[in-house]
Backbone as a ProteinNet text record, in pm:
[ID]
protein_1_A
[PRIMARY]
MWTVTSAYLTAAEHPLATKKVRPHCTGTPAQVLSDLAGFAEAGYSLVNLIFDAPSGTVRELQEQVEWFGTEVLPHCGAIAAAGEWNSVAP
[TERTIARY]
-1662.5	-1614.1	-1497	-1475.9	-1360.4	-1302	-1176.8	-1108.9	-1005.2	-955	-847.4	-736.1	-612.3	-498.7	-379.4	-284.8	-162.6	-71.7	24.5	121.9	257.9	360.6	497.1	592.2	653.5	749.4	886.4	954.3	1086.7	1179.1	1306.3	1403.7	1389.3	1441.5	1427.7	1490.1	1596.5	1665.7	1607.5	1508.9	1447.1	1380.3	1388.8	1327.3	1178.8	1104	961.9	939.6	1028.7	1015	1054.6	1135.6	1184.4	1106.4	1009.3	927.6	844.3	827.8	745.3	601	550.1	416.6	434.8	405.9	420.8	285.2	287	162.4	119.8	-8.9	-58.2	5.9	38.5	92.1	216.8	296.9	424.9	532.5	638.9	749.6	795.9	856.1	907.2	790.5	817.5	709.2	644	723.6	666	575.8	615.2	532.5	401.6	409.2	288.3	195.2	249.9	166.9	99.5	172	113.9	-0.3	18.6	-87.8	-210.5	-188.6	-301.2	-373.4	-297.4	-359.1	-441.8	-393.5	-469.3	-601.3	-599.9	-725.5	-821	-769.3	-852.7	-911.5	-829.2	-877.9	-988.3	-982.6	-1085.4	-1211.5	-1209	-1327.5	-1327.6	-1217.9	-1211.6	-1187.9	-1274	-1259.7	-1197	-1176.4	-1114	-1035.3	-907.9	-823.2	-764.6	-803.8	-747.3	-624.1	-512	-387.3	-355.1	-312.5	-262	-113	-30.4	113.6	171.8	255.5	325.2	451.9	487	613.5	661.4	729	768.9	850.3	925.4	1004.6	916.6	795.6	706.2	735.3	823.8	859.3	777.2	752	682.2	767.8	898	989.5	974.2	968.4	953.5	818.9	714.8	583.7	587.3	650.1	662.6	742.3	849.2	928	845.7	763.8	678.9	580	516.7	418.7	486.7	602.9	675.1	721	772.6	819	702.5	590.2	471.1	429.5	434.6	394	481.6	607.8	697.5	710.9	702	729.8	607	497.2	378.7	263.3	227.8	110.2	109.6	222.3	218.3	175.6	187.8	153.5	12.3	-52.4	-184.4	-293.2	-274.2	-374.2	-394.6	-296.6	-306.6	-382.3	-418.5	-489.2	-638.8	-717.4	-862.7	-931.7	-1028.3	-1103.3	-1192.5	-1200.6	-1295.7	-1435.9	-1524.5	-1660.2	-1672	-1775	-1801.9	-1763.8	-1745.9	-1718.9	-1840.2	-1814.9	-1921.7	-1899.9	-1989.9	-1978.9	-1985.2	-1906.7	-1910.6	-2013.4	-2079.3	-2181.2	-2308.9	-2384.8	-2510.7	-2615.1
189.4	56.5	68.4	-37.1	-41.6	-181.5	-191.1	-319.7	-320.7	-437.9	-457.2	-532.9	-490	-559.5	-547.7	-635.9	-626.8	-522.6	-475.8	-378.3	-410.7	-401.2	-426.2	-342.7	-243.3	-158.6	-223.7	-211.5	-270.7	-171.5	-202.3	-128.5	-172.2	-92.2	-120.2	-253.3	-294.1	-417.7	-542.7	-527	-641.6	-731.9	-864.9	-957.4	-932	-889.7	-863.4	-741.3	-643.7	-522.2	-545.4	-647.3	-671.3	-780.1	-842.2	-944.1	-880.5	-954.8	-904.8	-883.4	-976.5	-964.3	-961.3	-844.3	-826.5	-841.3	-879.5	-869.5	-721.9	-695	-557.2	-487.9	-361.9	-274.3	-331.2	-400.3	-454.1	-403.3	-348.4	-298.3	-163.7	-88.2	43.4	138.5	249.3	346.3	389.8	408.8	447.9	338.5	213.3	102.2	94.6	114.7	109.9	224.5	344.1	456.3	426.1	362.3	324.3	225.1	129.8	32.8	102	196.3	269.4	352.8	412.1	486.7	392.8	270.9	172.3	137.3	123	98.5	215.9	338.8	458.1	464	432.9	433.2	330	222.5	118.8	155.8	271.5	318	295.3	243.5	222.7	355.6	389.1	513.9	492.1	365.6	334.5	205	210.2	91.1	79.6	-24.1	-50.9	-138.1	-93.8	-168	-240.7	-363.6	-442.9	-461.3	-400.3	-404	-539.7	-589.6	-715.8	-690.7	-787.9	-787.8	-932.8	-976.2	-1116.3	-1169	-1081.9	-1127.2	-1157.2	-1104.6	-1124.1	-1033.1	-936	-848	-719.9	-668.1	-540.9	-430.4	-442	-340.5	-330.2	-443.8	-438.8	-377.3	-412.6	-355.3	-204.1	-160.2	-17.3	52.1	-10.6	46.4	59.4	-41.4	-36.1	80.5	95.5	203.1	339.4	353.7	481.5	512.4	412.7	430	472.4	404.8	439.9	583.8	620.2	754.8	864.8	835.3	938.3	935.2	818.3	805.4	786.4	740.7	712.4	806	811	886.6	1032.2	1103.8	1243.8	1261.4	1159.1	1167.5	1115.8	1058.4	998.5	1101.9	1223.1	1327.4	1359	1326.4	1351.9	1242.2	1137.2	1024.7	1040.9	1041.8	1056.5	937	883.2	768.6	810.8	723	745.5	727.8	813.8	805.9	883.1	855.3	928.8	847.6	917.9	852	768.9	646.9	558.6	525.7	565.6	537.4	387.8	338.8	197.5	169.5	273.2	255.3	202.7	120.6	69.2	177.1
-376.3	-343.9	-247.8	-173.7	-84.9	-86.8	-43.2	-40	71.1	98.6	196.2	124.7	145	86.5	179.8	163	242	177.7	255.2	205.5	265.1	180.9	228.4	144.2	205.9	137.8	137	22.8	8.3	-62.3	-58.9	-138.7	-284.5	-375.5	-518.9	-559.7	-490.5	-528.4	-461	-377.8	-309.5	-413.5	-396.2	-493.5	-519.2	-418.2	-439.2	-527.6	-519.1	-600.3	-745.2	-768.3	-904.4	-977.4	-909.4	-975.7	-1086.1	-1194.5	-1304.3	-1256.9	-1178.5	-1119.2	-967.8	-908.5	-764.4	-695.1	-567.4	-490.3	-483	-479.4	-468.6	-349.5	-368.2	-263.3	-196.8	-275.5	-230	-324.2	-266.6	-346.6	-296.1	-384.8	-347.6	-319.7	-250.9	-230.8	-362.1	-467.6	-597.1	-653	-638.1	-686	-608	-477.1	-394	-431.1	-453.3	-497.1	-630.3	-720.6	-849.2	-829.2	-739.4	-710.9	-652.5	-560.8	-501.1	-606.6	-697.9	-808	-895.9	-914.9	-992.5	-926.7	-794.5	-723.2	-744.4	-734.7	-751.9	-892.4	-992.1	-1130.2	-1150.5	-1073.7	-1084	-1005.9	-937.3	-866.4	-717.3	-662.8	-517.8	-448.3	-353.3	-279.2	-142.4	-104.3	24.1	9.8	47.8	49	189.6	259.6	392.5	374.6	431	418.5	547.7	533.5	645.2	618	700.8	678.3	713.1	621.8	644.5	724.8	806.6	879.9	881	772.5	760.7	878.2	945	1059.9	1180.4	1179.2	1292.7	1410.4	1391.1	1502	1499.7	1616.2	1627	1564.7	1581.4	1526.5	1374.6	1305.4	1160	1122.4	1193.5	1166.1	1186.1	1293.1	1320.6	1208.6	1161.9	1053	925.4	896.1	777.4	785.5	900.7	918.4	907.3	969.8	963.8	821.5	751.3	614.1	525	539.9	463.1	493	621.4	661.6	605.5	581.8	529.4	378	316.2	173.3	83.9	140.3	57.5	93.6	217.5	261.6	215.9	220.7	176.3	30.7	-50.8	-192.1	-222.2	-125.2	-149.1	-174.3	-128.8	-151.2	-298.1	-380.7	-524.5	-597.6	-526.9	-588.4	-561.9	-667.2	-653.2	-717.7	-647.5	-699.7	-815.3	-914.2	-1023.4	-966.1	-1002.2	-947.3	-818.1	-743.6	-620.2	-498.2	-386.3	-259.7	-221.6	-181.2	-137.3	8.8	93.8	235.2	259.2	355.2	387.7	496.4	546.2	649.1	585.1	659.2	602.8	583.2
[MASK]
++++++++++++++++++++++++++++++++++++++++++++++++++++++++++++++++++++++++++++++++++++++++++

């Protein structure tokens, strides 16, 4: 299975990170990794992320991608989907 979700990294004290119920893949890098692990446990073998940039600036989008690349992506190799890889090709 595969899915698409938004992603927005924040500091630990950001209101979105401290909400009892957060949007998927929104919050600290650790919270986002936990969300990605949850998708894997549910059997998703591919999660496409669309990075949020509430300011609407290219700079914020670039910062989000860079932050994800340094704080989240290096740890994603340890996450394995339950079940087998399912190709998205017809």
